[in-house]
Coordinates of N, CA, C and O in Angstrom, one line a residue:
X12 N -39.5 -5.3 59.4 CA -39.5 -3.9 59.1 C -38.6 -3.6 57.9 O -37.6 -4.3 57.7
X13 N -38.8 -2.8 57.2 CA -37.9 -2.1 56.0 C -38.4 -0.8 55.6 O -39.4 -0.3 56.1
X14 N -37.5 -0.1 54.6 CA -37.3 1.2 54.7 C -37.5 1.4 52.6 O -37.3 0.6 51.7
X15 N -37.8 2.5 52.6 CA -37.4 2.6 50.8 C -36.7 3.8 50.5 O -37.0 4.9 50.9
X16 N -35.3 3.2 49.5 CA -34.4 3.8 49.6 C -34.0 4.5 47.6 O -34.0 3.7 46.7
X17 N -33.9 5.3 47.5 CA -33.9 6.0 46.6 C -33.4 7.2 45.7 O -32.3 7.3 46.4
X18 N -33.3 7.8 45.0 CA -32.2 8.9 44.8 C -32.8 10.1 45.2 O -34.0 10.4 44.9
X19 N -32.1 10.8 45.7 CA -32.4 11.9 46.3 C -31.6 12.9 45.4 O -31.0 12.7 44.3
X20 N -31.9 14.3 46.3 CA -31.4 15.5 45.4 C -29.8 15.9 46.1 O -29.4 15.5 47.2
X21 N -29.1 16.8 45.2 CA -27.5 17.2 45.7 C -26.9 15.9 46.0 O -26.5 15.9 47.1
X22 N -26.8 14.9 45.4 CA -25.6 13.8 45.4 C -26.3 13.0 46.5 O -25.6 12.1 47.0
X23 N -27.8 13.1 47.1 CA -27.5 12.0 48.6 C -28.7 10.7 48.1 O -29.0 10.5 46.9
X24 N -29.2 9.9 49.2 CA -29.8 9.4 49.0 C -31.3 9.3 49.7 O -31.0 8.9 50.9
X25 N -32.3 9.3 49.7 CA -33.2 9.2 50.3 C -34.1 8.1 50.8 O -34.4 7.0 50.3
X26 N -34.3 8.6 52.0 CA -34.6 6.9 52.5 C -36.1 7.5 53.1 O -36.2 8.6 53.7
X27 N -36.9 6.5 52.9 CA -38.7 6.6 53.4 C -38.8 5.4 54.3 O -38.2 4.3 54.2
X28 N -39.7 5.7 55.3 CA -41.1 4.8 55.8 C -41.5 4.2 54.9 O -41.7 4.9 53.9
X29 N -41.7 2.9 55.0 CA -42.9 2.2 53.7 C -44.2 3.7 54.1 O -44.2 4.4 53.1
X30 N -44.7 4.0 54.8 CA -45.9 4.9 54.5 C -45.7 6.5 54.4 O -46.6 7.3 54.1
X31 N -44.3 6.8 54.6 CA -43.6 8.2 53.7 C -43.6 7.7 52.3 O -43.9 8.4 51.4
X32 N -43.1 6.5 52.1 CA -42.6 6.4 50.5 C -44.2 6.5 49.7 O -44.4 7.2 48.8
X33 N -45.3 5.5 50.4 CA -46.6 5.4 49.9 C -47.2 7.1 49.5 O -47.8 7.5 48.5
X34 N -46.9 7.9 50.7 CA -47.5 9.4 50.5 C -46.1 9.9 49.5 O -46.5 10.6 48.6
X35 N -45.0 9.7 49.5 CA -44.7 10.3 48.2 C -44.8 9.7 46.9 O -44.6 10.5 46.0
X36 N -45.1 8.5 46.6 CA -45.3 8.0 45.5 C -47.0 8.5 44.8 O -47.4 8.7 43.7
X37 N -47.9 8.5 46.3 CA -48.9 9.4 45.6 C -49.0 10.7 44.6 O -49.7 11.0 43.7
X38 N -47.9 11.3 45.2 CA -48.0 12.4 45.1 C -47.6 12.7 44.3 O -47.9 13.9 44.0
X39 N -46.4 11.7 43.2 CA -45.4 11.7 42.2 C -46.5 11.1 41.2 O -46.2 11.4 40.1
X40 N -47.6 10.4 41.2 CA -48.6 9.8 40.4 C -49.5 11.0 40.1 O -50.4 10.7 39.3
X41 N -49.4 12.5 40.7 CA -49.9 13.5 40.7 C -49.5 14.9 39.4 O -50.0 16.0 39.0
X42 N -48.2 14.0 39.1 CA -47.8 15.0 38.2 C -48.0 14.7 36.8 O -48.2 13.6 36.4
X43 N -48.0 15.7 36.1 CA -48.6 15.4 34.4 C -48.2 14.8 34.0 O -47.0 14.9 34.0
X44 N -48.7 13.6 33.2 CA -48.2 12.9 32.6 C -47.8 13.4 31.2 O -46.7 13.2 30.7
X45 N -48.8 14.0 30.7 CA -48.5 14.7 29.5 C -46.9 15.3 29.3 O -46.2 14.9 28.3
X46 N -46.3 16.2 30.2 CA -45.2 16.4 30.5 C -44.2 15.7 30.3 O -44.1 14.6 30.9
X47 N -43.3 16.0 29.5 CA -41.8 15.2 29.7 C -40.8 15.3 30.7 O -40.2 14.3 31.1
X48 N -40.7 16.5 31.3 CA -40.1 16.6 32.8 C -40.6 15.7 33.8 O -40.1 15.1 34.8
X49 N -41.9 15.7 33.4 CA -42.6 15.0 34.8 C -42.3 13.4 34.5 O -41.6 12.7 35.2
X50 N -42.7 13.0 33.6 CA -42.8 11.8 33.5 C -40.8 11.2 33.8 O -40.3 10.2 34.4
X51 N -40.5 12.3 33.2 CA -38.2 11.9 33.4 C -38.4 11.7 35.0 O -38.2 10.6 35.5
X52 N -38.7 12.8 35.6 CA -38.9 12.8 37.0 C -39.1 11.8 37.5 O -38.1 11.2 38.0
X53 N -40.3 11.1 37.7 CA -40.6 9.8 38.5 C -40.2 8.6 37.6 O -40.4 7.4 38.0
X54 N -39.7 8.8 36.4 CA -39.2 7.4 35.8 C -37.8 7.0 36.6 O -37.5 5.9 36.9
X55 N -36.7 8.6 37.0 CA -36.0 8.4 37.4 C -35.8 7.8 39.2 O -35.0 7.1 39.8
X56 N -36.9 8.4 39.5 CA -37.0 8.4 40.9 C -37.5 7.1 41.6 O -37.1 6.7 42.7
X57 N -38.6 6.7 40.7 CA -38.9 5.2 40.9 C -38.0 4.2 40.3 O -37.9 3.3 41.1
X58 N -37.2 4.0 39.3 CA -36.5 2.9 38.6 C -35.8 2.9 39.9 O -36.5 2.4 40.8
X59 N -34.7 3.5 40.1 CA -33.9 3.3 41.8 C -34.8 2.9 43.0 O -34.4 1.9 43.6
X60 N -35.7 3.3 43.4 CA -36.4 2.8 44.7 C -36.0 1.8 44.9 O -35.8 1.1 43.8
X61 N -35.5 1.2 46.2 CA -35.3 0.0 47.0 C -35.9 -0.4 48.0 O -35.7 0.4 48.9
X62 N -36.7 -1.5 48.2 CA -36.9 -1.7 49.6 C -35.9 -2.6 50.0 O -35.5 -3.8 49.7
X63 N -35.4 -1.7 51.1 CA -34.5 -2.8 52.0 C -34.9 -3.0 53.2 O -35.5 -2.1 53.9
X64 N -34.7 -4.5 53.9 CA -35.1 -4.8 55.0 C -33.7 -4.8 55.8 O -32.5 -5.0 55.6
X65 N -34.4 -4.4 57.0 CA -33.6 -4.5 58.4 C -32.9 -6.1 58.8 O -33.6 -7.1 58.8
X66 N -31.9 -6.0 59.0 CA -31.0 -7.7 59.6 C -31.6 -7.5 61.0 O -32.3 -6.5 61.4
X67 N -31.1 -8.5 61.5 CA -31.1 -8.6 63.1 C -30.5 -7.5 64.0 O -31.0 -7.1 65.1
X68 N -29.2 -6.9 63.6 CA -28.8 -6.3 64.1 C -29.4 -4.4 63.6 O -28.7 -3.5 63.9
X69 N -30.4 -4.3 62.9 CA -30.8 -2.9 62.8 C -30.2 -2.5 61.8 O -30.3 -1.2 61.7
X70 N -29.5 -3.2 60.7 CA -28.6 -2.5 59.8 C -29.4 -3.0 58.4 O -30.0 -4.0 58.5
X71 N -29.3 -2.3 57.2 CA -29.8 -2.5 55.7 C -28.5 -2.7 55.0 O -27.3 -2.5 55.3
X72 N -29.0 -3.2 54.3 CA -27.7 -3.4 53.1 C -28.2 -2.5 51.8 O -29.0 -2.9 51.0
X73 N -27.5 -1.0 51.8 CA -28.0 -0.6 50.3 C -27.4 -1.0 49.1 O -26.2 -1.3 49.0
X74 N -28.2 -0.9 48.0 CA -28.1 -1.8 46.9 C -27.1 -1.2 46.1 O -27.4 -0.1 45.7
X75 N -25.7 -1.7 45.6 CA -24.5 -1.4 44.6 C -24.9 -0.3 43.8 O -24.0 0.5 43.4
X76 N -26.2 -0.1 43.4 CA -26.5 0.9 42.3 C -26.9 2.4 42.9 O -26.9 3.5 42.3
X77 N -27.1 2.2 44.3 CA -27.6 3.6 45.3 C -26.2 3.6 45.4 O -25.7 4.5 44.8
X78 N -25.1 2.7 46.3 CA -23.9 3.0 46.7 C -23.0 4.2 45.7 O -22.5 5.3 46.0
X79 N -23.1 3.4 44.5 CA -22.5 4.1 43.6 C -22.9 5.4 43.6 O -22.1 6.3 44.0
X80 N -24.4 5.6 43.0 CA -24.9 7.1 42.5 C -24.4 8.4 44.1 O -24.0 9.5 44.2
X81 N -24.7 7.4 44.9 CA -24.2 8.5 46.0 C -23.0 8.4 46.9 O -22.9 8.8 48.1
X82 N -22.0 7.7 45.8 CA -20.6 7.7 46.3 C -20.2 7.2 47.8 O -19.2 7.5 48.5
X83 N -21.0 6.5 48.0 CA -21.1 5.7 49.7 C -19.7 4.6 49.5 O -19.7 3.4 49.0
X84 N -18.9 5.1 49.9 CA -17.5 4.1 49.6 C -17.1 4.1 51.0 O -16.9 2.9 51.2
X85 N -16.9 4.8 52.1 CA -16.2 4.8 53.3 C -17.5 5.1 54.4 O -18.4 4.4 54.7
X86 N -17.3 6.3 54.7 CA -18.1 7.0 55.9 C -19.4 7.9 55.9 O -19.4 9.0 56.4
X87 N -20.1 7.5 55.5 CA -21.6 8.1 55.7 C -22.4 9.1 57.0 O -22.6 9.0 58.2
X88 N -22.7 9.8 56.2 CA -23.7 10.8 57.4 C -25.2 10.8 57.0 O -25.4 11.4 56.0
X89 N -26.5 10.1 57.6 CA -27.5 10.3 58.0 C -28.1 11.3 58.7 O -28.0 11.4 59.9
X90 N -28.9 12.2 57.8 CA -29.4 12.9 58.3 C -31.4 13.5 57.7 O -31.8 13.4 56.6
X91 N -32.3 14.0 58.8 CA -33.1 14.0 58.8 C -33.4 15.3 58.1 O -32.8 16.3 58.3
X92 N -34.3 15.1 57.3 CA -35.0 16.4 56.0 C -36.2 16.2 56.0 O -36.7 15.7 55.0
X93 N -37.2 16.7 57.1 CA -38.8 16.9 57.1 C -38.9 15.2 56.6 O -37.9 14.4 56.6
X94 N -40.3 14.9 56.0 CA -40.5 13.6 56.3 C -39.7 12.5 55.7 O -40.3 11.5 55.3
X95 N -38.5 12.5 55.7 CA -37.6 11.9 55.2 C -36.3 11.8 55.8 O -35.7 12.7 56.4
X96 N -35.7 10.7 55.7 CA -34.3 11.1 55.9 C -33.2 11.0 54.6 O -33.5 10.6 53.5
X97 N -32.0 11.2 55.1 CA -31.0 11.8 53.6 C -29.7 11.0 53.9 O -29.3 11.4 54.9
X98 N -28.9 10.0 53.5 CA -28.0 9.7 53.7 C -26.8 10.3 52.2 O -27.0 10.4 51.0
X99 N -25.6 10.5 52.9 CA -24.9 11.2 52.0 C -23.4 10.8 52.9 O -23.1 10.9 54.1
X100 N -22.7 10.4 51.6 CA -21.3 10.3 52.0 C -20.8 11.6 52.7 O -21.2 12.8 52.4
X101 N -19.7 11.2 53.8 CA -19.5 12.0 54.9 C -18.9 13.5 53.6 O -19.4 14.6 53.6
X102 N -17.8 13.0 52.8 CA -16.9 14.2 52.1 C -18.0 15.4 51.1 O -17.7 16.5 50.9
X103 N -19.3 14.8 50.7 CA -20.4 15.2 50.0 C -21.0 16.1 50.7 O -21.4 17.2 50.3
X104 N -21.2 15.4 52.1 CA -22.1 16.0 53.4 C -21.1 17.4 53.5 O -21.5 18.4 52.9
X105 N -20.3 17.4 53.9 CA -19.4 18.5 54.2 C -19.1 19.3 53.5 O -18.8 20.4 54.1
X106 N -19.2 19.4 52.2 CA -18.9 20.0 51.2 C -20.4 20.7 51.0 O -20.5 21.9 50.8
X107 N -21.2 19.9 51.0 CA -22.6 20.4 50.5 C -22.9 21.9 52.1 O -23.2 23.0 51.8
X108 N -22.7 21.4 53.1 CA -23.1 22.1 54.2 C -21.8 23.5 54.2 O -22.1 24.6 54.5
X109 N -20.9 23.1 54.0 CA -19.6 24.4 53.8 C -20.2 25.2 52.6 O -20.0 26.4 52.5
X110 N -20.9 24.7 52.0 CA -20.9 25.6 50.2 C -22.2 26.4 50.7 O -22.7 27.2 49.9
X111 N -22.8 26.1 51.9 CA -24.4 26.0 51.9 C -25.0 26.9 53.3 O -26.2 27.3 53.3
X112 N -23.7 27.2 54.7 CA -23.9 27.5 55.7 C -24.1 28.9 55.7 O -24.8 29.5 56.4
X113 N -23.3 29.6 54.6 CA -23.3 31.0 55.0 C -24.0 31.6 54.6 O -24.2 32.8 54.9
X114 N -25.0 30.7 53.2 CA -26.3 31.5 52.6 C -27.4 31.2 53.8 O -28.5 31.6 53.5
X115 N -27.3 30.7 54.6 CA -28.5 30.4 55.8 C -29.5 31.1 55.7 O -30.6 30.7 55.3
X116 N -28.8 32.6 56.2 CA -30.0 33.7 56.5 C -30.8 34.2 55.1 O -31.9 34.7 55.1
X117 N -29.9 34.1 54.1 CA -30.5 34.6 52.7 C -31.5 33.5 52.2 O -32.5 33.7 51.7
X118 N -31.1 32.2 52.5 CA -32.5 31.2 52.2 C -33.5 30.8 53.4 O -34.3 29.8 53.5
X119 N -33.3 31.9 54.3 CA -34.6 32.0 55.3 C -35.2 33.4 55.1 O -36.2 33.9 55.6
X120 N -34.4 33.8 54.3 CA -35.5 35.4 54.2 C -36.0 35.3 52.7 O -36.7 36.2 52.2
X121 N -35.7 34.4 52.1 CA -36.2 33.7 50.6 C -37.4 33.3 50.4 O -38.0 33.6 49.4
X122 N -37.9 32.4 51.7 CA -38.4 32.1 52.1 C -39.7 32.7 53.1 O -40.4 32.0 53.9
X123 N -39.8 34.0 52.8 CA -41.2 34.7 53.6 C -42.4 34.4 53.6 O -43.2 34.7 54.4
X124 N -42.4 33.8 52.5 CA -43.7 33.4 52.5 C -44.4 32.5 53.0 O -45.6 32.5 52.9
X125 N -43.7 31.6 53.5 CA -43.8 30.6 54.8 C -43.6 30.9 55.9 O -42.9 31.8 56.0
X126 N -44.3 30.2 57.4 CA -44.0 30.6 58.3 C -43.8 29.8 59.3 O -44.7 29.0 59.6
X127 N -43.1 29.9 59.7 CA -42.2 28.9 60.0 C -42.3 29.1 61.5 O -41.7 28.3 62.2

């Protein structure tokens, strides 16, 4: 088994299913090419992708160049974001969720037009 691991958004990292990563890579093959944002976009998003495989004991090894971009030096927090999950150093995690808790209700009423 293995996992694909990638740069994600606000400092973290993003990690897919081989068949989350396949549905978002479609989906990134969907945007204009014509476009220069688009094409920055998935040049950036794909050049990083990793697949990493699982050891014996359930653990991956992420690759020096993810470590860095998302400051993975000590203690890490894993956490789940709709079909994906997010890994983010613990001091980033905290910081991002303190800067981020008390607009809660203003980015759920932002948000009306979904329903949730």
């Amino acid at each position: 088994k293995s996992v694909v691991i990638t740069r994600g958004f606000d400092g973290c990292l993003a990690l897919y299913t081989q068949e989350g990563w396949n549905d978002y890579y479609q989906k990134l093959q969907t945007l204009p090419k014509t476009k220069k944002e688009a094409r920055n976009f998935v040049r950036i998003i794909t050049s990083r992708a990793s697949e990493c495989e699982f050891d014996k004991l359930g653990r991956i090894n992420i690759p020096t160049n993810l470590r860095t971009l998302a400051h993975l030096e000590k203690e890490c927090v894993i956490i789940g974001a709709g079909n994906h999950g997010e890994i983010w150093s613990q001091e980033k995690w905290d910081q991002y969720y303190n800067d981020n808790q008390d607009g809660y209700d203003d980015i759920l009423e932002s948000l009306d037009d979904f329903s949730l």
